[in-house]
Coordinates of C-alpha atoms in Angstrom, one line a residue:
Chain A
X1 CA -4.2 -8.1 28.9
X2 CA -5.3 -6.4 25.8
X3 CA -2.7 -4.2 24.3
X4 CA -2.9 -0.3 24.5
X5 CA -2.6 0.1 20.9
X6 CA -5.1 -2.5 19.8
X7 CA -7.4 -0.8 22.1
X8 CA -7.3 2.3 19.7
X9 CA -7.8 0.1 16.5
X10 CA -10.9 -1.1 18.2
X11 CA -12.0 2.9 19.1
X12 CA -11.3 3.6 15.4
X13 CA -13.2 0.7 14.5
X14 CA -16.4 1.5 16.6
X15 CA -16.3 5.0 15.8
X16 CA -16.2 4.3 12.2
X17 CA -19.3 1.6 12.2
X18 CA -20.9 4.4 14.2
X19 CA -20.3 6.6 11.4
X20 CA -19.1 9.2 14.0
X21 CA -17.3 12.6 12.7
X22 CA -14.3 11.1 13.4
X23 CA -11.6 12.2 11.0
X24 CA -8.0 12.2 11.1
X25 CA -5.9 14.6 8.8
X26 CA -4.4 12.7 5.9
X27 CA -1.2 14.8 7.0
X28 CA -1.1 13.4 10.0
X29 CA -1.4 9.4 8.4
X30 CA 1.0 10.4 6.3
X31 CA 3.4 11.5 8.8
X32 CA 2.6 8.8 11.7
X33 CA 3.8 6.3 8.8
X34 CA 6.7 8.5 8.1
X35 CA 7.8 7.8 11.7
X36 CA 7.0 4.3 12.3
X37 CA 8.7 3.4 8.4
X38 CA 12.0 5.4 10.0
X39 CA 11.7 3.8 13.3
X40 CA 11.6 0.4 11.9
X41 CA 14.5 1.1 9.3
X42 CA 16.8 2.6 12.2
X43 CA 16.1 -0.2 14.4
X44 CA 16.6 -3.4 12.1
X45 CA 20.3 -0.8 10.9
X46 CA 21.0 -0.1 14.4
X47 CA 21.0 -3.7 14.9
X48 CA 23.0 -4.9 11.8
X49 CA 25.4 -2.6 12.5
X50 CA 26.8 -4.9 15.5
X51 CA 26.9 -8.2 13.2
X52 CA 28.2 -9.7 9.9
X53 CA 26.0 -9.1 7.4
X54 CA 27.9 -12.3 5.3
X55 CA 25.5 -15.0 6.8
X56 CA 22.1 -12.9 5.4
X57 CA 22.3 -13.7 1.9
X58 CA 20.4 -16.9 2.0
X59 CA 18.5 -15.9 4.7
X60 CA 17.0 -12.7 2.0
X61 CA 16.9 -15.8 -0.9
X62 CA 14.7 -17.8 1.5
X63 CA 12.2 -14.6 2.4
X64 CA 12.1 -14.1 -1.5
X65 CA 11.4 -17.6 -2.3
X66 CA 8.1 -17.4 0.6
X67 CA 7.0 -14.2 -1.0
X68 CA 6.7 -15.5 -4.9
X69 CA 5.2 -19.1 -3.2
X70 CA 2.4 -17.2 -1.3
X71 CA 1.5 -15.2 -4.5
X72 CA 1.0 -18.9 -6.3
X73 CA -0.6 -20.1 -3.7
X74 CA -2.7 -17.6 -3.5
X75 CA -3.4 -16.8 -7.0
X76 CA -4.4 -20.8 -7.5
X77 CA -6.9 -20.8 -4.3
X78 CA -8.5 -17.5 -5.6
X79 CA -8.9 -18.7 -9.1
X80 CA -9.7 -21.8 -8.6
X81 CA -11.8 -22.6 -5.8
X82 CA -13.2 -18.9 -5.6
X83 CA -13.3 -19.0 -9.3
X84 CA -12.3 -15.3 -9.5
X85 CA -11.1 -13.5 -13.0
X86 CA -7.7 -13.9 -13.9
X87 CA -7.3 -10.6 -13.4
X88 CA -8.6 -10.1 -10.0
X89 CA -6.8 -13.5 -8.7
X90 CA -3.9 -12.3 -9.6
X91 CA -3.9 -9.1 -7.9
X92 CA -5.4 -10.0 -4.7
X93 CA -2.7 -12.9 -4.6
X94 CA 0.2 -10.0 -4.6
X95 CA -1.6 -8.5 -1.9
X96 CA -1.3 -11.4 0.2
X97 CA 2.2 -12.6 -1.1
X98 CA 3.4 -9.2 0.2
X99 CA 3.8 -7.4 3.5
X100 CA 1.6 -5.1 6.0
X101 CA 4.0 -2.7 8.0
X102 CA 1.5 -1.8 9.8
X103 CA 1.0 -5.8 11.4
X104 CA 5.0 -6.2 11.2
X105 CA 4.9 -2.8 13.5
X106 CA 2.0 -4.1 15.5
X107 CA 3.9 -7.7 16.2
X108 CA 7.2 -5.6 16.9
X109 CA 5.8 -3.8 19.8
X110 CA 3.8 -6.7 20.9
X111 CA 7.2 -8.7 21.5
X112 CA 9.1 -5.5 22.9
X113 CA 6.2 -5.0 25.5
X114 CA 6.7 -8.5 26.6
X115 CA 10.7 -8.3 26.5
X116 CA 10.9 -10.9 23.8
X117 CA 14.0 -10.3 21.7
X118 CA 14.1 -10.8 17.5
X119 CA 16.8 -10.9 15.2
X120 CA 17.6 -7.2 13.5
X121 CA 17.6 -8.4 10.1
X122 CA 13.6 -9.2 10.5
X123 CA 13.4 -5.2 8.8
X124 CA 15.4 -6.3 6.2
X125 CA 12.8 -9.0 5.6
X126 CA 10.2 -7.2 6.0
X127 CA 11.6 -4.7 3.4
X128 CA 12.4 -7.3 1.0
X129 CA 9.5 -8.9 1.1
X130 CA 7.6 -6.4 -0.3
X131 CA 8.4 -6.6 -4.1
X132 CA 8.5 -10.1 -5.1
X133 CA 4.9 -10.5 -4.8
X134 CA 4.1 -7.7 -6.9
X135 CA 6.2 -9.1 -10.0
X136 CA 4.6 -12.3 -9.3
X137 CA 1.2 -11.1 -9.4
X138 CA 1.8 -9.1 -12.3
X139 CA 3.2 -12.0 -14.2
X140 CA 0.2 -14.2 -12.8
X141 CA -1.8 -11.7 -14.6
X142 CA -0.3 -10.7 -17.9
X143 CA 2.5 -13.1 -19.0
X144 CA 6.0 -11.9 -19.5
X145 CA 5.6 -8.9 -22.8
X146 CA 7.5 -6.7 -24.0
X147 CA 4.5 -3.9 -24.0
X148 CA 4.7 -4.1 -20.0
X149 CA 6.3 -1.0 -18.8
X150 CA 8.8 -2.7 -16.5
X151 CA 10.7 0.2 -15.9
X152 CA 7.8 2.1 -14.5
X153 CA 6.7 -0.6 -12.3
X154 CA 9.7 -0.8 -10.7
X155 CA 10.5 2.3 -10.3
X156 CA 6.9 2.1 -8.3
X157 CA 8.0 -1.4 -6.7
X158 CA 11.3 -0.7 -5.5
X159 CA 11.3 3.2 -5.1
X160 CA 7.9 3.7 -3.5
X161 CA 7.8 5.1 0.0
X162 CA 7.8 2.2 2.1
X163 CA 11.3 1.1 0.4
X164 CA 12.7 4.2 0.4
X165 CA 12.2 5.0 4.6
X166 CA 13.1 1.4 5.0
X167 CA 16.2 1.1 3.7
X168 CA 16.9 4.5 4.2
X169 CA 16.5 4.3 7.9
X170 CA 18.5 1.2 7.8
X171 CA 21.1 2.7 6.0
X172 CA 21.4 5.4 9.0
X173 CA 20.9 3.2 11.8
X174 CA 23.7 1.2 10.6
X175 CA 26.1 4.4 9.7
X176 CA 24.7 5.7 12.6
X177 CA 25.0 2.6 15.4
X178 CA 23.7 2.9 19.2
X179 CA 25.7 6.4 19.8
X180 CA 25.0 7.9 16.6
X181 CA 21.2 7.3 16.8
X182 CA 21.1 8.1 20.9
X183 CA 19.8 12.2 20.6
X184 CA 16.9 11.0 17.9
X185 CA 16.4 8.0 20.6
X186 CA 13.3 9.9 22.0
X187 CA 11.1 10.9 18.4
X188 CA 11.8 7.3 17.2
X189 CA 11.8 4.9 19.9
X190 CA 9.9 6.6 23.1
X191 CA 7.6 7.7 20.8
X192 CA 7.0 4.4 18.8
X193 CA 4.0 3.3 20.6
X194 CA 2.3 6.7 20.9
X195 CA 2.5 7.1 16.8
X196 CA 1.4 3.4 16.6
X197 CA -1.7 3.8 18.8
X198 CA -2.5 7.2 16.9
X199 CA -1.9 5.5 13.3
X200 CA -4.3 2.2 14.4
X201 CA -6.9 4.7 15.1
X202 CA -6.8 5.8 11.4
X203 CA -6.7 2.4 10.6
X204 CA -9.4 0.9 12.7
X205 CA -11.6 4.1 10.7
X206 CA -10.9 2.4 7.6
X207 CA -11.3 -1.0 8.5
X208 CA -14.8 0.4 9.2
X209 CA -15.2 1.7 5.5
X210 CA -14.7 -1.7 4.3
X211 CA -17.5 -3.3 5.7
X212 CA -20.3 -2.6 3.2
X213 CA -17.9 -4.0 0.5
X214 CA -17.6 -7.2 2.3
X215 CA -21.2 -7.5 2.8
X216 CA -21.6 -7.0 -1.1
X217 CA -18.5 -9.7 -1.5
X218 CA -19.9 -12.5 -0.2
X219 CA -18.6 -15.7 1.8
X220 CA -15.6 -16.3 -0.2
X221 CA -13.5 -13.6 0.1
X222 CA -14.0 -13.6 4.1
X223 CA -12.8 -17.3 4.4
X224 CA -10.0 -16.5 2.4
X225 CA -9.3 -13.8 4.3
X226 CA -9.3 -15.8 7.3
X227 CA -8.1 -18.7 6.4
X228 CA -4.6 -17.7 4.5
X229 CA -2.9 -16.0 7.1
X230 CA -2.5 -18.8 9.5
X231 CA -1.8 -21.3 6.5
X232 CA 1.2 -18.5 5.6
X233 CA 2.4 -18.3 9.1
X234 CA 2.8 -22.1 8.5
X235 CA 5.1 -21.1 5.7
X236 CA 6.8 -18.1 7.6
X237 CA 7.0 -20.2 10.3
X238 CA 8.9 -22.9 8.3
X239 CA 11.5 -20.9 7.3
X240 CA 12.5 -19.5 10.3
X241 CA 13.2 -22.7 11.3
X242 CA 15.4 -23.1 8.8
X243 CA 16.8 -19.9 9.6
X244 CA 17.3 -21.2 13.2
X245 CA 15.7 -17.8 14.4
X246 CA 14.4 -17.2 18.0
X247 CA 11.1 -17.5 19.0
X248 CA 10.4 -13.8 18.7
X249 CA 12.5 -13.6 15.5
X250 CA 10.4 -16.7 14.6
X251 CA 7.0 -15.4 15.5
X252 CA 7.8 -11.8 14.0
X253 CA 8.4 -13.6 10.1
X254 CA 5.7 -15.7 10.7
X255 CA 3.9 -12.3 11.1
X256 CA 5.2 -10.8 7.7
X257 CA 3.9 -13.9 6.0
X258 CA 0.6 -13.8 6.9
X259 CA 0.4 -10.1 6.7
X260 CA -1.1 -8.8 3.4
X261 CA -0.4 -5.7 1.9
X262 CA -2.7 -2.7 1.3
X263 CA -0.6 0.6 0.3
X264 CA 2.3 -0.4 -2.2
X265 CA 0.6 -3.5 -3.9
X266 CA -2.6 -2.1 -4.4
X267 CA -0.8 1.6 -5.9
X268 CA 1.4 -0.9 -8.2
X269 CA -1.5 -3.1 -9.2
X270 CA -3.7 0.0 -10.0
X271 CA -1.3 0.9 -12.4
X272 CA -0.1 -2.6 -13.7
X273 CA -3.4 -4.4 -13.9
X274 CA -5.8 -1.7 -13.9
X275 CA -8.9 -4.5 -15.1
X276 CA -8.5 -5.9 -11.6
X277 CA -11.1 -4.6 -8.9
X278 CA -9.2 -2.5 -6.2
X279 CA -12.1 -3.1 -4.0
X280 CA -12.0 -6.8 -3.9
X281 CA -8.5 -6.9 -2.4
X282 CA -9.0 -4.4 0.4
X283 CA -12.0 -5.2 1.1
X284 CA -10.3 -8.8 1.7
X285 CA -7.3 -7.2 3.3
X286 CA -8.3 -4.6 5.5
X287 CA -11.6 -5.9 6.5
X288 CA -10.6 -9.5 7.2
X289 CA -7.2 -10.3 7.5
X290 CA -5.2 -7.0 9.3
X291 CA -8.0 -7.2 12.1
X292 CA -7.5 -10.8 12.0
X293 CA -3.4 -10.5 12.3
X294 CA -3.5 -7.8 15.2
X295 CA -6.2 -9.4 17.3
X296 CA -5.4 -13.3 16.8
X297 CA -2.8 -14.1 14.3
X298 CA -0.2 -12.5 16.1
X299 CA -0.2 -14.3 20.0
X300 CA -0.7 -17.8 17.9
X301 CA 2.0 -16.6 15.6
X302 CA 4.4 -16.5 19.0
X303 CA 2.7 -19.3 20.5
X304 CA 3.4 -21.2 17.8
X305 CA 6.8 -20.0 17.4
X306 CA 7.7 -20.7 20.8
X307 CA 6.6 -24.7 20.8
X308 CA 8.9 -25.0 17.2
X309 CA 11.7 -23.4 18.9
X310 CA 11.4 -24.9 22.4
X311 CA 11.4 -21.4 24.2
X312 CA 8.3 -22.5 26.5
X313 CA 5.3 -20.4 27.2
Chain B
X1 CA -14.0 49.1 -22.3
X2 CA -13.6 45.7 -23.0
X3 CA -10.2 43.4 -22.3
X4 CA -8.8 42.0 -25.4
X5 CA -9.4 38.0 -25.0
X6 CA -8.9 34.5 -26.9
X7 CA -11.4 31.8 -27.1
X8 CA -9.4 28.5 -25.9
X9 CA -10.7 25.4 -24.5
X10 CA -10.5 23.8 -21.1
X11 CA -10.3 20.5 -20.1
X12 CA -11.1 19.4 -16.2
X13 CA -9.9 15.5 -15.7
X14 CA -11.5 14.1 -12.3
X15 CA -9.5 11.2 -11.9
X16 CA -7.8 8.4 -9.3
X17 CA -4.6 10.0 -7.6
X18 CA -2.8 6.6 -8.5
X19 CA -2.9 7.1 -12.1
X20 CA -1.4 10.9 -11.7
X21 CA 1.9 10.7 -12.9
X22 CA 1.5 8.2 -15.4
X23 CA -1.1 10.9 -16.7
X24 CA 1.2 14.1 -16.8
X25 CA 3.8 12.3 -18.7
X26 CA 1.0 11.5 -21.4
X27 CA 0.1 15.0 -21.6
X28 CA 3.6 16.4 -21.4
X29 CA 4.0 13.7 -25.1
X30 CA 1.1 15.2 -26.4
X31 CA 2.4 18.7 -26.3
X32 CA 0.3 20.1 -23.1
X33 CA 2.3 22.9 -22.2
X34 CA 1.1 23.7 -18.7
X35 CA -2.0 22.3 -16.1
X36 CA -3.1 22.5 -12.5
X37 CA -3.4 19.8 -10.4
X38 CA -5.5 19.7 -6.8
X39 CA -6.7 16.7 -4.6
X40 CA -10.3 16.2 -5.1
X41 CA -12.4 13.9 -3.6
X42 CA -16.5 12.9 -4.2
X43 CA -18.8 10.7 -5.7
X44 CA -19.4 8.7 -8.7
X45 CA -20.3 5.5 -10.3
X46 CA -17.3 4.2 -8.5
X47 CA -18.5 4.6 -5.3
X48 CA -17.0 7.4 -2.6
X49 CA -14.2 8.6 -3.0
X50 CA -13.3 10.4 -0.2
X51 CA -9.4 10.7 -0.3
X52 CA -8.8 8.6 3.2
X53 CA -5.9 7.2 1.9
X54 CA -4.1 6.8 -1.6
X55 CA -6.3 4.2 -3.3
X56 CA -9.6 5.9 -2.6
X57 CA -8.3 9.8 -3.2
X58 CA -8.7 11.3 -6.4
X59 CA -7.1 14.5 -8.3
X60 CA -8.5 17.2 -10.4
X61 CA -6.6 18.3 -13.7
X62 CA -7.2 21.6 -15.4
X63 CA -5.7 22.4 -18.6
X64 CA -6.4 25.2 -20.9
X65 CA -5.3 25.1 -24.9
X66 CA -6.2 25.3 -27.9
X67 CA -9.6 22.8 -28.9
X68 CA -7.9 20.7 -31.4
X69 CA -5.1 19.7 -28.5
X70 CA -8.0 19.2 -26.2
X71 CA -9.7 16.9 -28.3
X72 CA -6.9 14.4 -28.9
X73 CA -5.9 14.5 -25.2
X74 CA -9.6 13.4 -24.2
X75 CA -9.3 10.6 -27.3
X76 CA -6.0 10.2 -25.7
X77 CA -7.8 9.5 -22.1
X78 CA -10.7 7.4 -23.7
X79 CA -9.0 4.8 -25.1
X80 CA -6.0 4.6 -22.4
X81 CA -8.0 4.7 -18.8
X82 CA -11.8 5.4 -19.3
X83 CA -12.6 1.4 -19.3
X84 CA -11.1 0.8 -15.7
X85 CA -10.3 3.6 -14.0
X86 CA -12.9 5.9 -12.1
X87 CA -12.4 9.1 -14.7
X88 CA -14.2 12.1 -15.6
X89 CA -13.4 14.6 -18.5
X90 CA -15.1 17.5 -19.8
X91 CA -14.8 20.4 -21.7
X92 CA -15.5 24.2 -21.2
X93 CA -15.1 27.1 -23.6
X94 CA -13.2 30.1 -22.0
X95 CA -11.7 33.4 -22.7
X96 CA -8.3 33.2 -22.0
X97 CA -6.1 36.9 -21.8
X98 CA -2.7 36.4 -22.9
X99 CA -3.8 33.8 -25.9
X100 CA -0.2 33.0 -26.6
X101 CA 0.3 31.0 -23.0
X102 CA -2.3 28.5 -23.6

């Protein structure tokens, strides 16, 4: 059975190719993303707030170490054998190296509505893995100089919304534990797959807009679209095992790595490598691989998962 | 009767929202002392730009001051963004009432 909130990307998605009216106040985004950044932050605290924190310092080197190999990875295939511009590589490599909250929130419900359980410190991850890809990228692009306004960029990388709600909310789900967080139980967690549904409408819309640009693109950028995320769930997949994680834990970071990015690492590149071609990375990114994530990736993700770990199913 | 007025110059920048603080520090350095900012959104050699979500909104700047100021901010603007970033800049002659704000 299909799930609810995929059906409403797919209603955004038709509505948009059918160039219907269809228009959601940028408010409302903006505030649906608001809520689901929170509700993942107070979760993943909420969590960490019953267990050492001690063992997760490797555990965050490990995430860190997948982030800057995906960009490589990434940025060779693209240059190489799609023989794009430095330039370009490079940023649509960060995009990939980096993380989609949107899938991560997508592959969150999808375990919850089947009672599988994940470790809490998969929001850490998924905060975490955010920033590494964009230094890489940056560094893939323009060398190490001292003209570079590193101060700027991370001020961008590490203090941009996403972050900020993340670790915020973690910060007050962990203050906050179970009790604490009980009376705002019902906006952030009742509510979760209502303002997920709503928010994949909005998305499915702008999937839709990125359809003429990957007409105009050309082969290339759709095969690499499809074909990275399952080779990075490989990756994710790996270290998890590592990790020893469960299944669902397992399936969920297998998730983050092939997840790309398409709101802090394209603002950051913007700014960082302005010669790169926005449009080439989101056309890749929204139009190919978050459709590709919430509709496949993510039940082979778990499938997989589930035959490395031994859970059955 | 006529109201007493100053010729000054203004400047409208139509420009990506992503470049929009990166752009006020610039003009706060080259001694712009006040400006307007509002979303925008349309159409240009850049495609549509219909604000949907941060990478595809843009922003319009006004500023008024004096032409010399003007001139060195667009010079500014042409050499720093013009080559990669969707951005238009023109200027207006207008009568400004209380000269010694702008």
């Amino acid at each position: 059975m299909i799930d609810v909130v995929i059906l409403f990307f797919l209603l955004g998605l038709a509505a948009g190719l059918a160039r219907s009216e269809l228009k959601l106040p940028a408010a409302l985004y903006d505030s649906l993303s608001l809520v689901l950044l929170l509700a993942i932050g107070l979760k993943g605290g909420e969590g960490l707030s019953q267990q050492p924190l001690g063992p997760l310092a490797p555990q965050l080197a490990l995430v860190i170490a997948l982030g800057v190999a995906q960009t490589l990875l990434g940025f060779t295939a693209l240059r190489y054998l799609g023989g794009l511009e430095r330039a370009d590589a490079a940023a649509t490599a960060a995009h990939y190296g980096s993380v989609s909250v949107a899938t991560f929130a997508v592959g969150a419900n999808w375990l919850a509505s089947r009672g599988i359980a994940f470790e809490p410190q998969l929001a850490i991850f998924l905060t975490v893995m955010e920033v590494p890809a964009i230094l890489t990228g940056i560094v893939l692009a323009r060398g190490v100089s001292r003209e570079m306004n590193w101060r700027g960029l991370a001020h961008e990388a590490f203090l941009g919304k996403g972050v900020t709600l993340l670790l915020g909310g973690m910060a007050v789900g962990w203050i906050a534990g179970p009790e604490g967080l009980a009376p705002i139980k019902g906006l952030f967690y009742d509510l979760f797959k209502g303002a997920l549904a709503l928010f994949l409408l909005e998305m499915g819309l702008i999937v839709a807009q990125q359809a003429g640009e990957l007409r105009r693109r050309g082969a290339f950028i759709v095969i690499f679209g499809l074909a990275t995320p399952p080779l990075s769930a490989l990756l994710g997949l790996a270290c998890a095992w590592i990790m020893g994680l469960s299944a669902g834990g397992a399936a969920l970071l297998a998730t983050l790595a092939a997840s790309a990015s398409y709101i802090a690492v394209p603002a950051t590149m913007r700014l960082a490598v302005p010669e790169a071609n926005p449009g080439l990375s989101l056309a890749a990114v929204l139009g190919v691989t978050f459709p590709f994530n919430i509709l496949v990736g993510i039940p082979l993700y778990y499938w997989l998962a589930s035959k490395l770990t031994g859970a059955g199913g | 009767m006529t109201v007493a007025s100053e010729k000054r110059t203004l400047l409208t920048i139509v420009t990506e929202t992503v470049l929009e603080d990166a752009l006020l520090r610039d003009l706060e350095k080259l001694g712009v002392r006040g400006y307007t900012v509002c979303d925008a959104r349309g159409r240009g050699n850049r495609g549509v730009r219909n604000g949907r979500y941060e990478e595809a909104a843009n922003i319009r700047i006004e500023i008024i001051c004096p032409r010399a100021l003007a001139d060195q901010v667009v010079a500014h603007i042409q050499a720093q963004y013009y080559a990669n970033y969707a951005m238009v800049a023109y200027l207006h002659e207008v009568d400004v009432l209380r000269p010694e704000k702008f």
